[in-house]
PDB file of C-alpha atoms in Angstrom:
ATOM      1  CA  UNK A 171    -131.715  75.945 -27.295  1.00  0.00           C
ATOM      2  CA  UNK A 172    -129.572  74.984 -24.252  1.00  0.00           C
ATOM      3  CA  UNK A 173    -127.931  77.670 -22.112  1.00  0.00           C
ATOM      4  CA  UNK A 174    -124.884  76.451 -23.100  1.00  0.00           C
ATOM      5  CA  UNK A 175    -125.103  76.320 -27.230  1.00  0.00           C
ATOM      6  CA  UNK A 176    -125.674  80.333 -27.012  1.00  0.00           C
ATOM      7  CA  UNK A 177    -122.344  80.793 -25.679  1.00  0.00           C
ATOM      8  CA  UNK A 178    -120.670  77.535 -28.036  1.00  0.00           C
ATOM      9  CA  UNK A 179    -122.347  79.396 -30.799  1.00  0.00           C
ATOM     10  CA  UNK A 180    -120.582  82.957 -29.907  1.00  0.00           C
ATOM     11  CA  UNK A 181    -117.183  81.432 -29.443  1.00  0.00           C
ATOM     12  CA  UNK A 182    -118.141  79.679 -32.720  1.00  0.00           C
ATOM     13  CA  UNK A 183    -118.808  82.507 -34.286  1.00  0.00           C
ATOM     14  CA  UNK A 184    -115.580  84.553 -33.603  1.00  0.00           C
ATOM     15  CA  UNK A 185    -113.453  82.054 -34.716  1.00  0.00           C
ATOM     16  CA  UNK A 186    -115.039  82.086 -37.778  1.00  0.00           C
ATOM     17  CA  UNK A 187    -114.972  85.946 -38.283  1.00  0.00           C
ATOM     18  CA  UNK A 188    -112.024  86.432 -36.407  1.00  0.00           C
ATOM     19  CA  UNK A 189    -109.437  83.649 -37.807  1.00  0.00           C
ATOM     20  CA  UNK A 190    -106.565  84.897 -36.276  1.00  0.00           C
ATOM     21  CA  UNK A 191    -107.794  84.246 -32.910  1.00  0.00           C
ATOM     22  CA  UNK A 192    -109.076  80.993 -33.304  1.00  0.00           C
ATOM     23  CA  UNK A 193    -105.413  79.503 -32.180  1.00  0.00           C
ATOM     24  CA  UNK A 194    -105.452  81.585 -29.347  1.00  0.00           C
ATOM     25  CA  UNK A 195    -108.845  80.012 -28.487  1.00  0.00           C
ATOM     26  CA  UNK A 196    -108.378  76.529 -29.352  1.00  0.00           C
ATOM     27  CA  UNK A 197    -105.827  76.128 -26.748  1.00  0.00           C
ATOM     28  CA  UNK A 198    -109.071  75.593 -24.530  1.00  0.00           C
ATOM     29  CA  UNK A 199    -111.061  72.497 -24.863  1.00  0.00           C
ATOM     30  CA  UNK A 200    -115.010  73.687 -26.524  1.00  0.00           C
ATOM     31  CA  UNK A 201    -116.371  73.308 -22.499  1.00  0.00           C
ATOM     32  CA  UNK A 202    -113.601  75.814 -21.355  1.00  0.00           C
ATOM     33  CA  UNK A 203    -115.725  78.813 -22.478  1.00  0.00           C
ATOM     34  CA  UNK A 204    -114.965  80.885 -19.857  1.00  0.00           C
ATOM     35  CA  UNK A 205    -111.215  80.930 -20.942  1.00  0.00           C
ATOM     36  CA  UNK A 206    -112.034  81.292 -24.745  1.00  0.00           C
ATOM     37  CA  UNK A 207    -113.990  84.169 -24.480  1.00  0.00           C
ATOM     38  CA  UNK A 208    -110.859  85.465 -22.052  1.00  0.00           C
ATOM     39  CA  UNK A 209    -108.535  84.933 -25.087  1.00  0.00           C
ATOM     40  CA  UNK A 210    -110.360  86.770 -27.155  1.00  0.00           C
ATOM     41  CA  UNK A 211    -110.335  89.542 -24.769  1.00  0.00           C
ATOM     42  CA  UNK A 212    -106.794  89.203 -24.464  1.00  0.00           C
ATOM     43  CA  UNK A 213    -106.387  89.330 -28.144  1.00  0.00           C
ATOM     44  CA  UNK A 214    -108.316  92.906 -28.355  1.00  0.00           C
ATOM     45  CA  UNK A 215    -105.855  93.893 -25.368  1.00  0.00           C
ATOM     46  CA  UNK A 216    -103.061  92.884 -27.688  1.00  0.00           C
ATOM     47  CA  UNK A 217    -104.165  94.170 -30.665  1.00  0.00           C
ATOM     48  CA  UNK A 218    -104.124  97.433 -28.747  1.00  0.00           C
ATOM     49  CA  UNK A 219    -100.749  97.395 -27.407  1.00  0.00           C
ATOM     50  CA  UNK A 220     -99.124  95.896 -31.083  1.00  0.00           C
ATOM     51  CA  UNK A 221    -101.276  99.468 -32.344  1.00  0.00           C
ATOM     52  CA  UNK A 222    -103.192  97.226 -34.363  1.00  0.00           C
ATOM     53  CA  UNK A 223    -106.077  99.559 -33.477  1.00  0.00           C
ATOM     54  CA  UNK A 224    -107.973  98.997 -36.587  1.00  0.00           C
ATOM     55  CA  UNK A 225    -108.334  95.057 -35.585  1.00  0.00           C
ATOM     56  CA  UNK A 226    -109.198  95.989 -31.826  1.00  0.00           C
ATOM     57  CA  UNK A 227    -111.710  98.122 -33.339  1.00  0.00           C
ATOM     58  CA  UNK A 228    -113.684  95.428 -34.944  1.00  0.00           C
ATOM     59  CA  UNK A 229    -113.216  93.017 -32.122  1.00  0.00           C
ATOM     60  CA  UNK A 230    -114.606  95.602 -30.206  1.00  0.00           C
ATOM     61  CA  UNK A 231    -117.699  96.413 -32.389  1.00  0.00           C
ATOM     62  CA  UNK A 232    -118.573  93.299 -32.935  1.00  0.00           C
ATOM     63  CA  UNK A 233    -118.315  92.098 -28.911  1.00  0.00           C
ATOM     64  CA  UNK A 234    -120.920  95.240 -28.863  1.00  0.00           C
ATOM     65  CA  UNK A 235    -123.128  94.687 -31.656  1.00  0.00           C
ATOM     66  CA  UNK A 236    -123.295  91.253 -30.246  1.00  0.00           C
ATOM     67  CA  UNK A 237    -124.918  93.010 -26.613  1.00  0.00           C
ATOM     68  CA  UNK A 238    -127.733  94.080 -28.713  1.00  0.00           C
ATOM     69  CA  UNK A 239    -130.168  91.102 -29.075  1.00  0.00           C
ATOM     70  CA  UNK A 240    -128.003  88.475 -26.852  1.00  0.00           C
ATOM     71  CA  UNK A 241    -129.666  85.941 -24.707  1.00  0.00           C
ATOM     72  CA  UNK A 242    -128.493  86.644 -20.781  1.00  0.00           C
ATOM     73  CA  UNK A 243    -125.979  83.904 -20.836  1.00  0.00           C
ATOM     74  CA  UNK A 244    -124.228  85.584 -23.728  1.00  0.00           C
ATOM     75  CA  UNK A 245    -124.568  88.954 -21.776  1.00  0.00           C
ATOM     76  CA  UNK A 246    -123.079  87.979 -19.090  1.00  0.00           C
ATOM     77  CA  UNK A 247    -120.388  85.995 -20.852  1.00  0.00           C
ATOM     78  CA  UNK A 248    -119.595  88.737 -22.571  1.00  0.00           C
ATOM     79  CA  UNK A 249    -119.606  91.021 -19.600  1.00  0.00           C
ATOM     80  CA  UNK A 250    -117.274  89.191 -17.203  1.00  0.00           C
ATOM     81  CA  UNK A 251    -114.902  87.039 -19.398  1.00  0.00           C
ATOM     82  CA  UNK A 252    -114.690  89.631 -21.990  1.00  0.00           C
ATOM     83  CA  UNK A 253    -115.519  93.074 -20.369  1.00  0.00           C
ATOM     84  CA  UNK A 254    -113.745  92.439 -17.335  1.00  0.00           C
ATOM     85  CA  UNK A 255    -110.373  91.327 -18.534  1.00  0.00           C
ATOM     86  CA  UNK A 256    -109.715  93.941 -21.082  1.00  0.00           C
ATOM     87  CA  UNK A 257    -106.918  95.961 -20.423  1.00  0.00           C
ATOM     88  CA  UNK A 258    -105.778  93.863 -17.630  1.00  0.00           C
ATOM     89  CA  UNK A 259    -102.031  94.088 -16.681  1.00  0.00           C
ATOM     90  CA  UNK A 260    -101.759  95.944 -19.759  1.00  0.00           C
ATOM     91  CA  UNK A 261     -99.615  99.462 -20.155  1.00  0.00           C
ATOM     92  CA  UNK A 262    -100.564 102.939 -19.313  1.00  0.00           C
ATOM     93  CA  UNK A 263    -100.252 103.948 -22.937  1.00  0.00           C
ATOM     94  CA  UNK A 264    -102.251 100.860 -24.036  1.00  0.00           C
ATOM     95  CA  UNK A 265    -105.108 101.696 -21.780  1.00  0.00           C
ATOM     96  CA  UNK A 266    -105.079 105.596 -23.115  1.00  0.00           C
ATOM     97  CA  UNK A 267    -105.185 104.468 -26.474  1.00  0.00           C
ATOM     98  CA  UNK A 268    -107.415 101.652 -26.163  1.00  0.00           C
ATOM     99  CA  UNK A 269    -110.509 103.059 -24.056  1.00  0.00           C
ATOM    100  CA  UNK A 270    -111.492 105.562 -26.727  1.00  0.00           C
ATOM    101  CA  UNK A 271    -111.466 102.260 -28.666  1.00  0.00           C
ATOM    102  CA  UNK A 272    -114.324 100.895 -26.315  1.00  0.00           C
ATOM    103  CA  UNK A 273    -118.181 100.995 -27.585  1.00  0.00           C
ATOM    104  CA  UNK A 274    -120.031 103.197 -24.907  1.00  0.00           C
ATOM    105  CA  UNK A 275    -122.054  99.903 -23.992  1.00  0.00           C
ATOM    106  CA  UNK A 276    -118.848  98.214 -23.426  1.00  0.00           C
ATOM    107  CA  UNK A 277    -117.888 100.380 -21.328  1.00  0.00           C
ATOM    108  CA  UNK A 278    -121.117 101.008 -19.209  1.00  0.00           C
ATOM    109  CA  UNK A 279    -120.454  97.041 -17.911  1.00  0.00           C
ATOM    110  CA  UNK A 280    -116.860  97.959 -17.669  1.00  0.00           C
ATOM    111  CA  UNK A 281    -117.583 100.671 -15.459  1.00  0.00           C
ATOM    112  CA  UNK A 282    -120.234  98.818 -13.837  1.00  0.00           C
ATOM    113  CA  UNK A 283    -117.798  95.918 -12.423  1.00  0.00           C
ATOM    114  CA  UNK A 284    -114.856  98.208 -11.790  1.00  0.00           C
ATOM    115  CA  UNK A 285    -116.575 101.078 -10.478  1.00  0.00           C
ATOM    116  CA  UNK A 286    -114.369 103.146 -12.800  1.00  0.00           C
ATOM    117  CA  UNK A 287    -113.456 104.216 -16.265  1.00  0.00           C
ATOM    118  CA  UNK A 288    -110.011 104.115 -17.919  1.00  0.00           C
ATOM    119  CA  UNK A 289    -107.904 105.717 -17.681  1.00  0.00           C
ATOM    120  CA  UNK A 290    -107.868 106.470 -13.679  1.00  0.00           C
TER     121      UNK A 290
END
């Protein structure tokens, strides 16, 4: 399997179990994975600050679960275009009541770009 189809496969995969992102995702063209997997990012940040804490839950979980047996490409796709942007330009209040949100591995590569946890 190509580099490449690992990460196709992800994004593939989250629009599938994740419907209500798939718009936000299809905006980009199926090559423009580094901004797809940014929208869905964007979409946990949202679902945060809307309170919908249940639904950033399982985005959250499931961007985790996916860490376990993922091929280094997905790693790191999920690490920068996911990990990376979450929470970004987003609210004091949003970040306190997301982080707790955020799967300890999650938050070990969050900590490990930004050299901090949330809230700071």
């Amino acid at each position: 399997m190509k580099n490449d189809d690992v990460v196709y496969n992800l994004l593939n995969e989250i629009s599938v179990q994740f419907p209500e992102v798939k718009a936000l995702m299809s905006i980009y063209d199926e090559d423009e994975t580094t901004f797809r997997m940014e929208a869905f990012s964007k979409a946990t940040t949202q679902a945060v600050t809307l309170d919908y804490t249940e639904q950033a839950q399982r985005y959250l979980n499931y961007m985790a679960e996916k860490l376990l047996n993922a091929d280094a490409k997905v790693i790191e796709h999920i690490d920068v275009y996911y990990v990376e942007t979450l929470f970004l330009g987003a609210s004091s209040h949003t970040i306190a009541v997301g982080w707790p949100l955020v799967p300890a591995k999650l938050q070990t590569l969050y900590v490990n770009f930004h050299g901090r946890a949330l809230p700071d």
